[in-house]
PDB file of C-alpha atoms in Angstrom:
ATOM      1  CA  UNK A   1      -3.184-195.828  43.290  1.00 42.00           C
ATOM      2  CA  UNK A   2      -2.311-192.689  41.454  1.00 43.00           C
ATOM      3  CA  UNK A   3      -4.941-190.484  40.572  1.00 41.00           C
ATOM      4  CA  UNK A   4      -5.050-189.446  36.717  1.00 40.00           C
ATOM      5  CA  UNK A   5      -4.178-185.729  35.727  1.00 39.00           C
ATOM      6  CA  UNK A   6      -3.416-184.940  39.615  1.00 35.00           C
ATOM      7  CA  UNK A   7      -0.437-182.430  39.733  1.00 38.00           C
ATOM      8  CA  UNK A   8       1.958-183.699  42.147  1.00 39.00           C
ATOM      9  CA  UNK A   9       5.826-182.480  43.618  1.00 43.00           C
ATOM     10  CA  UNK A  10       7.797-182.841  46.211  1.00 51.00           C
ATOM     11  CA  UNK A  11      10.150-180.616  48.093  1.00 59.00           C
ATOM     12  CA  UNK A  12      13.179-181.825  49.570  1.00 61.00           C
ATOM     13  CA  UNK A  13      13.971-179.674  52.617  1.00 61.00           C
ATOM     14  CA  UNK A  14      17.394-180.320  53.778  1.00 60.00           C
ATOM     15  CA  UNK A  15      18.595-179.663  57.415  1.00 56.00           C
ATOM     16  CA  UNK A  16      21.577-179.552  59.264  1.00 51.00           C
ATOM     17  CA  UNK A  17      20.900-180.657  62.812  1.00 43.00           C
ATOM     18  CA  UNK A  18      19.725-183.118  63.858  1.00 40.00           C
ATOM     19  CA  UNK A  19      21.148-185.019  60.703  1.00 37.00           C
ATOM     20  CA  UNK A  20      18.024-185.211  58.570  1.00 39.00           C
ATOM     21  CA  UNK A  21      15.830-184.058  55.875  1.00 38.00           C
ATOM     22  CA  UNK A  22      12.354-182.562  55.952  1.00 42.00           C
ATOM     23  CA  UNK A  23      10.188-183.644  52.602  1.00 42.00           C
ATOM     24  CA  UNK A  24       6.928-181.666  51.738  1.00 43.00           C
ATOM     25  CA  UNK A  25       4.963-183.699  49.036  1.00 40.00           C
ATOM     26  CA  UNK A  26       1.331-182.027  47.980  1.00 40.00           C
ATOM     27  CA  UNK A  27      -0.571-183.213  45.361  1.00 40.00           C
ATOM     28  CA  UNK A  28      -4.737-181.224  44.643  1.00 40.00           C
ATOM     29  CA  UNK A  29      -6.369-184.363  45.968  1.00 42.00           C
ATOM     30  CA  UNK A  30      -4.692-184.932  49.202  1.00 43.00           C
ATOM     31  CA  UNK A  31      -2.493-183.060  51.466  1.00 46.00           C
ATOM     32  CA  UNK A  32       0.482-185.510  52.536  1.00 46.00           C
ATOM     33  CA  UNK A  33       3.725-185.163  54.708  1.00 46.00           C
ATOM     34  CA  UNK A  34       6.578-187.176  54.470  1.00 46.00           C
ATOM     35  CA  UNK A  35       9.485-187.210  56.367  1.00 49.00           C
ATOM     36  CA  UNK A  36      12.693-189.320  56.761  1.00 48.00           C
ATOM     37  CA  UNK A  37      16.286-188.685  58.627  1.00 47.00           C
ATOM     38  CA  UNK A  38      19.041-190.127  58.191  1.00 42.00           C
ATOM     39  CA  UNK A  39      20.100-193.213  60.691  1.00 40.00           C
ATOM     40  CA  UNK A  40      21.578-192.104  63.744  1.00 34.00           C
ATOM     41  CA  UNK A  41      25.416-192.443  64.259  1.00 35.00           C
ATOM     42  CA  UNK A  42      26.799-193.954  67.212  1.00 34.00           C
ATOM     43  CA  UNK A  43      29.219-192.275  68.959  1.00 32.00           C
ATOM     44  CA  UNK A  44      29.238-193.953  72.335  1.00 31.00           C
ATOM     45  CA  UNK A  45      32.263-196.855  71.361  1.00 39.00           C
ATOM     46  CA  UNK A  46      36.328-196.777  70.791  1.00 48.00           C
ATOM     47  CA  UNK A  47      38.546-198.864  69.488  1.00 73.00           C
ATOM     48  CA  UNK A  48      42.082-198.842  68.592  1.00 84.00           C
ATOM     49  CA  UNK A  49      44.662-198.241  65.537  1.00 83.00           C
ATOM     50  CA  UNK A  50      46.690-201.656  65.076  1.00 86.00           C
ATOM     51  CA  UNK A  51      50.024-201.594  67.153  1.00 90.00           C
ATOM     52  CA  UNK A  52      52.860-200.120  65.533  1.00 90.00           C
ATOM     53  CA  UNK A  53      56.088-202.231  66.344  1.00 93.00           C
ATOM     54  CA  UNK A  54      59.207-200.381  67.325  1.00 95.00           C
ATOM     55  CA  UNK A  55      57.507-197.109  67.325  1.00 93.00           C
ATOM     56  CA  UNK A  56      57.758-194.509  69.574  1.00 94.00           C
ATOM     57  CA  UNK A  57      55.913-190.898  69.456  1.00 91.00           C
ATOM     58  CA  UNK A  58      58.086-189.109  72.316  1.00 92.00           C
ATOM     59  CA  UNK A  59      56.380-186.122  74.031  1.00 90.00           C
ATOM     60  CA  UNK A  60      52.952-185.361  74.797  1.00 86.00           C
ATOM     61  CA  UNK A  61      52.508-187.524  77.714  1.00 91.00           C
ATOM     62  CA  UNK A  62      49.147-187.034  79.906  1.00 88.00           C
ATOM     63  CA  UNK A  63      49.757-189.754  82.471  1.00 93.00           C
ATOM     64  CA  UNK A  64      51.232-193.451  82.646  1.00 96.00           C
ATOM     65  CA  UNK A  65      49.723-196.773  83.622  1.00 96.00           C
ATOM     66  CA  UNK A  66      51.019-200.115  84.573  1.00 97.00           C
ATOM     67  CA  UNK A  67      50.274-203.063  82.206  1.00 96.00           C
ATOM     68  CA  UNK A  68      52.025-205.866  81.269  1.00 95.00           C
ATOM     69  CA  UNK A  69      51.198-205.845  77.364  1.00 95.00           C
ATOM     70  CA  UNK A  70      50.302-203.144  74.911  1.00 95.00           C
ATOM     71  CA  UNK A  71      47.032-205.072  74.328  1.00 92.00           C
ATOM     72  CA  UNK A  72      45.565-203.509  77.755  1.00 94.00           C
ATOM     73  CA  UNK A  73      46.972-199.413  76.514  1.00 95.00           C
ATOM     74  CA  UNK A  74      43.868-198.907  74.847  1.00 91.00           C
ATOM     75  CA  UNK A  75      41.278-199.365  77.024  1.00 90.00           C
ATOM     76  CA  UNK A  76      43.776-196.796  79.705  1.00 92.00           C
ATOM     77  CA  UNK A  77      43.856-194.592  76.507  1.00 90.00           C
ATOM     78  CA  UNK A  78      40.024-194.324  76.419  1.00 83.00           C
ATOM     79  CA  UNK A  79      38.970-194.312  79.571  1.00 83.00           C
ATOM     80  CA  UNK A  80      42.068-190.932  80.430  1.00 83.00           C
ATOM     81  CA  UNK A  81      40.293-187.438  79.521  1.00 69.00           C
ATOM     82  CA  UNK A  82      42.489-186.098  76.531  1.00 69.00           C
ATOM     83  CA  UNK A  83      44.173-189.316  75.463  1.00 82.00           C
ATOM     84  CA  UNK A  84      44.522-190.059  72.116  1.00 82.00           C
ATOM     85  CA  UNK A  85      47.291-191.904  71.630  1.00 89.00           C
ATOM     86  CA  UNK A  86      49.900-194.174  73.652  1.00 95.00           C
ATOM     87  CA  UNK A  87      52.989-196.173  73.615  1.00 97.00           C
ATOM     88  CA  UNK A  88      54.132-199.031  75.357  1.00 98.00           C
ATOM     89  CA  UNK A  89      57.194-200.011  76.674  1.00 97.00           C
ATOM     90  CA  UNK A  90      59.008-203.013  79.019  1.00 96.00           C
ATOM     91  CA  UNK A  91      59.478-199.848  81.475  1.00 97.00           C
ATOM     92  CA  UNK A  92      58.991-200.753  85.192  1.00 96.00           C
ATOM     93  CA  UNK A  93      57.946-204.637  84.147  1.00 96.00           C
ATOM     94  CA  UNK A  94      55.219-202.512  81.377  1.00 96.00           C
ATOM     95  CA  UNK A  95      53.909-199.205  81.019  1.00 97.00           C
ATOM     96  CA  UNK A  96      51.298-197.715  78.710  1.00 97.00           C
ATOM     97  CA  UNK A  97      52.443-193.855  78.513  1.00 97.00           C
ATOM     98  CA  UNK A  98      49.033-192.285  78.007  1.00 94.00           C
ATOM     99  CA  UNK A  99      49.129-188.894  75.073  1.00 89.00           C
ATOM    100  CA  UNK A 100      47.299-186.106  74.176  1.00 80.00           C
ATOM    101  CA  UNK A 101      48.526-186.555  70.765  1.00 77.00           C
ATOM    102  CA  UNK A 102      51.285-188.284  68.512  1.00 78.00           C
ATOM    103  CA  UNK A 103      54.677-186.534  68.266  1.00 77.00           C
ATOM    104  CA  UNK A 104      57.437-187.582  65.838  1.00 83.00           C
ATOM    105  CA  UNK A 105      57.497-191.062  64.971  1.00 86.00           C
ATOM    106  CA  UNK A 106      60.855-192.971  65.855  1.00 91.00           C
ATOM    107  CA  UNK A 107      62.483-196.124  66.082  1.00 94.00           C
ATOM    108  CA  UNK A 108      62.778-197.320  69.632  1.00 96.00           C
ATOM    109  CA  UNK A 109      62.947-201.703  69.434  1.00 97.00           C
ATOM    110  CA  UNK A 110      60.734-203.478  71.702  1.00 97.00           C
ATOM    111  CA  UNK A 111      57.681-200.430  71.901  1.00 97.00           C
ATOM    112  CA  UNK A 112      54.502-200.363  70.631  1.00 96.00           C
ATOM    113  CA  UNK A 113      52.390-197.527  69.824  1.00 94.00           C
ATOM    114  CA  UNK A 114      48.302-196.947  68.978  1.00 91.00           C
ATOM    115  CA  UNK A 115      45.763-194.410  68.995  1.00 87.00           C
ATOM    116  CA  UNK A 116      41.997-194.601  69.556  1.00 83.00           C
ATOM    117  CA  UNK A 117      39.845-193.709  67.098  1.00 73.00           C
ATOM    118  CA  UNK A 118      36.034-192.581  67.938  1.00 61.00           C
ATOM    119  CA  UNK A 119      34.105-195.141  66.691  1.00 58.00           C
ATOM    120  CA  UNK A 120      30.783-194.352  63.998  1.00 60.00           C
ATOM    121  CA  UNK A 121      29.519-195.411  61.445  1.00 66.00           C
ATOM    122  CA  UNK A 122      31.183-192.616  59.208  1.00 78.00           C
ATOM    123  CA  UNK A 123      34.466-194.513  58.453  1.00 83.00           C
ATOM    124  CA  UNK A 124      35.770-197.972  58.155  1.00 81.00           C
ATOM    125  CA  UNK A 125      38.299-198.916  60.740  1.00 77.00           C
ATOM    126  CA  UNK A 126      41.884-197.153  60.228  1.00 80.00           C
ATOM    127  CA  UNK A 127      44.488-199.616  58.392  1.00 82.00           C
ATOM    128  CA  UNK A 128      48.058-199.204  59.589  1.00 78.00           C
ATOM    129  CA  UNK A 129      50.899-199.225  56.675  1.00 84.00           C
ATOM    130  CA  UNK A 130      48.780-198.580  54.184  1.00 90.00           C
ATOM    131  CA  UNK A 131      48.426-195.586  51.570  1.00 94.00           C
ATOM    132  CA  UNK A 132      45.908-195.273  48.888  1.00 94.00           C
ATOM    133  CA  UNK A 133      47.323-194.185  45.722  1.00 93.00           C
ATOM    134  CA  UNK A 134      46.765-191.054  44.084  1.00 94.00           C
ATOM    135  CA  UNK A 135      42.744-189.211  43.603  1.00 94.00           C
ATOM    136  CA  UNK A 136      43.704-186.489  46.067  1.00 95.00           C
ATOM    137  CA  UNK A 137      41.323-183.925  46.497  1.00 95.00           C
ATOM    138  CA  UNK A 138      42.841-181.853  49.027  1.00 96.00           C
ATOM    139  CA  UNK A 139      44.767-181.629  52.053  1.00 96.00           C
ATOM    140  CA  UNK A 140      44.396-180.896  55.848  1.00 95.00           C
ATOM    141  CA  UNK A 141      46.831-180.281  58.953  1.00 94.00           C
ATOM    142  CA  UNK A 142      46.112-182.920  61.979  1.00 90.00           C
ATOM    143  CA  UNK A 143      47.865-184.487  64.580  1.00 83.00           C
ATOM    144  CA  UNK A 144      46.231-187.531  64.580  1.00 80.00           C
ATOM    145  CA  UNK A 145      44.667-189.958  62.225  1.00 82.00           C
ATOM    146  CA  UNK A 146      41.412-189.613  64.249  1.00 79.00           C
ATOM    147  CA  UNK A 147      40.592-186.363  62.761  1.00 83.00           C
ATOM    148  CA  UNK A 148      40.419-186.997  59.270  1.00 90.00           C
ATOM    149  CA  UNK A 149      37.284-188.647  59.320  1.00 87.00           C
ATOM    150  CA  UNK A 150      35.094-185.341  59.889  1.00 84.00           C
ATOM    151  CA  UNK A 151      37.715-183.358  57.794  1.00 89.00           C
ATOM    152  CA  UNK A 152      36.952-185.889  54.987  1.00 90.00           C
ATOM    153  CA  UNK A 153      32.948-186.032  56.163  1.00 84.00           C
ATOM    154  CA  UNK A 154      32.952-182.532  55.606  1.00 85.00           C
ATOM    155  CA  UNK A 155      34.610-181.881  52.111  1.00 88.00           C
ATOM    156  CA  UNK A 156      32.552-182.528  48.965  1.00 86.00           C
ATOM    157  CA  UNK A 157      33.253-185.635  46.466  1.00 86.00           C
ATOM    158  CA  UNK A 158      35.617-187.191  49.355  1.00 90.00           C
ATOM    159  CA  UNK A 159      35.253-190.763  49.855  1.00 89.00           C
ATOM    160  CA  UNK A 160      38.829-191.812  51.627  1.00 92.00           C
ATOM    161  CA  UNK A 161      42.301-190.256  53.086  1.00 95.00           C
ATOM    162  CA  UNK A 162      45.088-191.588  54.572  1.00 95.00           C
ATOM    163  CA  UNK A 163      46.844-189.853  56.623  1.00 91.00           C
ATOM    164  CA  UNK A 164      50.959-189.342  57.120  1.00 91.00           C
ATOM    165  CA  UNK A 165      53.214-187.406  59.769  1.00 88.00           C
ATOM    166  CA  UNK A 166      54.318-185.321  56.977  1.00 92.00           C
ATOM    167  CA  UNK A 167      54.292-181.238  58.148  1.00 91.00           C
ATOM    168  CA  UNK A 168      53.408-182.322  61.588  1.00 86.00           C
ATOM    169  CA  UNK A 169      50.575-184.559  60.330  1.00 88.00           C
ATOM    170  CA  UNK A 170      48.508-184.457  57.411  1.00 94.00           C
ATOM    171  CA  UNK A 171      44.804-185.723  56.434  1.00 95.00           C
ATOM    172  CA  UNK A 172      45.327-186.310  52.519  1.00 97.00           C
ATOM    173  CA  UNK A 173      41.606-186.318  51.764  1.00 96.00           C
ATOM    174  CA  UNK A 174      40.668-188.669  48.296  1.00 94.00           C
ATOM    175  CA  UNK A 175      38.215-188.998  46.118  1.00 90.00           C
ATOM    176  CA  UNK A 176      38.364-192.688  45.914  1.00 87.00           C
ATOM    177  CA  UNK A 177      40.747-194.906  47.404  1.00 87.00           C
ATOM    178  CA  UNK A 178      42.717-196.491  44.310  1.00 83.00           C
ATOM    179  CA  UNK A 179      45.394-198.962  45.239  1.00 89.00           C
ATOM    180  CA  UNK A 180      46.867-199.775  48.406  1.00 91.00           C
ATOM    181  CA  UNK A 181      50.130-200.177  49.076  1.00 94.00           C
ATOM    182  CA  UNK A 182      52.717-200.533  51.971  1.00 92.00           C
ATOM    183  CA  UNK A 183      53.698-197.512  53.709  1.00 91.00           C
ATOM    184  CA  UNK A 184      55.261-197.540  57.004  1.00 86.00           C
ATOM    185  CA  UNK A 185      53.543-195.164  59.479  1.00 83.00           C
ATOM    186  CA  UNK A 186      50.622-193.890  57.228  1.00 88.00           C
ATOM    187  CA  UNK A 187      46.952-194.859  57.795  1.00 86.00           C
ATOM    188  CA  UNK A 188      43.938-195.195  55.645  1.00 90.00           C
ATOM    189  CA  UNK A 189      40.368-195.533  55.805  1.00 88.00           C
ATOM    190  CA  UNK A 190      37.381-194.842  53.954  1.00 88.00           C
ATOM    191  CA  UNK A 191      33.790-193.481  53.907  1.00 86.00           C
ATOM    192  CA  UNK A 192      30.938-195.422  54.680  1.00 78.00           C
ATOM    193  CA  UNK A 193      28.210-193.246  53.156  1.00 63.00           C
ATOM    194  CA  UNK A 194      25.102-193.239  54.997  1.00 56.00           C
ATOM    195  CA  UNK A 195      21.271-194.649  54.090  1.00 57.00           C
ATOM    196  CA  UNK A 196      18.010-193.184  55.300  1.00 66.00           C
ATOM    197  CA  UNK A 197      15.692-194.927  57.146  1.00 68.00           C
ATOM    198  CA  UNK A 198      12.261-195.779  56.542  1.00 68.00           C
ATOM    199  CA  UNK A 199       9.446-192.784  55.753  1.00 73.00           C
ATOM    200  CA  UNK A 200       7.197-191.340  58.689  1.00 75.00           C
ATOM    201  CA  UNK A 201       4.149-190.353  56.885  1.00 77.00           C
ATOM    202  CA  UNK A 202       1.864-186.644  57.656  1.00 80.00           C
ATOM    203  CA  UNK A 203       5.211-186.174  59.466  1.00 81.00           C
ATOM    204  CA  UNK A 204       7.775-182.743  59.368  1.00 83.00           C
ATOM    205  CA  UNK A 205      10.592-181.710  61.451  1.00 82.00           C
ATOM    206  CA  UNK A 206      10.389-177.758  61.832  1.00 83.00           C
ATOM    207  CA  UNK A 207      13.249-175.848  61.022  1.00 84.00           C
ATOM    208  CA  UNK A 208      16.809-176.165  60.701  1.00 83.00           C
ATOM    209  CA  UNK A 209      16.496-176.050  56.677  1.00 86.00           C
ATOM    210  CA  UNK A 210      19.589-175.782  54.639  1.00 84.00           C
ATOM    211  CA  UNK A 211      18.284-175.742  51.346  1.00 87.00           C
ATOM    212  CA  UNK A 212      15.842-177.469  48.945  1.00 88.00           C
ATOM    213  CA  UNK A 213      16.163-179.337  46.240  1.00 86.00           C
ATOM    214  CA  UNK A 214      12.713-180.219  43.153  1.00 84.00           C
ATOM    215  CA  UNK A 215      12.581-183.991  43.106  1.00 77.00           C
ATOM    216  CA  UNK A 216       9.440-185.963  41.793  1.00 73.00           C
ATOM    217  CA  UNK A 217       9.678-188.747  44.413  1.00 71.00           C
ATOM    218  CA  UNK A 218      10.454-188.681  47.592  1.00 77.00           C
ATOM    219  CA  UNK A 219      13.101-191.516  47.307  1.00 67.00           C
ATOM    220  CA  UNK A 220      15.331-189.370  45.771  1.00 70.00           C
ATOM    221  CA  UNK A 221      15.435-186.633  48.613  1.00 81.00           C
ATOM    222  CA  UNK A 222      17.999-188.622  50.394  1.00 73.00           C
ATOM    223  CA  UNK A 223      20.817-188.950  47.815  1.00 66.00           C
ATOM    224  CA  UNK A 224      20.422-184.995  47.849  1.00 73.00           C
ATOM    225  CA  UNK A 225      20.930-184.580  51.487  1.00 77.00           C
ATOM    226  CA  UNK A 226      23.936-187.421  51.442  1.00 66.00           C
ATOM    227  CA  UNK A 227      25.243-184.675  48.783  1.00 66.00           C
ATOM    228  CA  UNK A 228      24.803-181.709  50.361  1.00 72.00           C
ATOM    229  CA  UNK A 229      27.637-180.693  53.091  1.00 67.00           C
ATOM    230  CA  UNK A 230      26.137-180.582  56.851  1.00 70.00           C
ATOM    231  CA  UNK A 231      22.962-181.766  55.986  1.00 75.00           C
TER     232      UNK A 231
END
């Protein structure tokens, strides 16, 4: 229980790596730590774009494998050092040709094209054919769909982007996602903002500090790191 007349703060110490915050809370009766991070990401699983149909990105082959359906490119994709993209075609009874990156888009019937995304818990899975109208925020330069996650991670009030081969590719980076509609070759996704785990009491994590922020609860340092870029 709270004691009466006991002056009491808390200091929200923000830090960039690992992804966590440090809290400080002091109060004249007791000293206390309290300390939280947020949940780790994984980073250690792939998955795939849906198939475009009669798509072909020509160019920027790394290698070729045998397969006889496009289902079985992605897992080639992921498992080829630099591949981030392929397209499959009836070539030689079926061939995945393995990419660095996506070239122009064309029509070429009977091929099938995909990309492999990293998968975390930052984004929801990419949505082929699909824009989200209007609340743009800004705009970055990519090859691939698969960067636009950290571009968007990264910029301040951004909570979705799609992302076109207009200029060579581009991350359209959106403050919300508004309505979706059909458009061929673009791909959209959103944030999936993160949570903090549970407190580790008489607990700090030296260093790293970004910034602070005054907060009278602790509860409330986490919504301040989630708003703070690289914290």
């Amino acid at each position: 229980m709270d004691q009466p007349n006991i002056a009491r703060f808390v200091l929200c110490r923000l830090r960039g790596y690992p992804r966590l915050y440090g809290l400080f809370t002091f109060n004249q009766l007791t000293d206390e730590f309290t300390s939280a991070q947020w949940l780790a990401r994984s980073t250690t699983t792939n998955k795939c774009t849906p198939l475009e149909s009669n798509v072909d990105y020509p160019g920027n082959d790394l290698a070729s494998t045998n397969q006889v359906s496009a289902d079985f490119c992605c897992a080639d994709c992921d498992a080829t050092v630099g591949c981030t993209a392929y397209v499959w075609t009836s070539f030689n009874n079926g061939t995945c040709w393995l990419k660095h990156s996506l070239g122009p888009k064309t029509v070429s019937p009977g091929a099938s094209a995909g990309s492999v995304q990293p998968q975390n818990d930052l984004c929801t899975p990419v949505e082929a054919n699909v824009d989200y109208v209007g609340n743009d925020l800004t705009l970055t330069q990519r090859p691939s769909v698969n960067d636009c996650c950290s571009d968007c991670d990264k910029t301040v009030g951004c909570n979705a982007y799609v992302w076109t081969n207009y200029n060579g590719g581009t991350c359209w980076l959106k403050s919300s996602q508004g309505d979706k509609v059909y458009v061929a070759g673009a791909f959209a996704a959103s944030m999936v903002r993160q949570r903090c785990n549970a407190f580790e009491d008489s607990v700090d994590y030296v260093g790293h500090d970004l910034t602070s922020t005054s907060q009278m609860d602790a509860s409330l340092c986490c919504n301040d790191c989630q708003n703070t870029p690289g914290c």
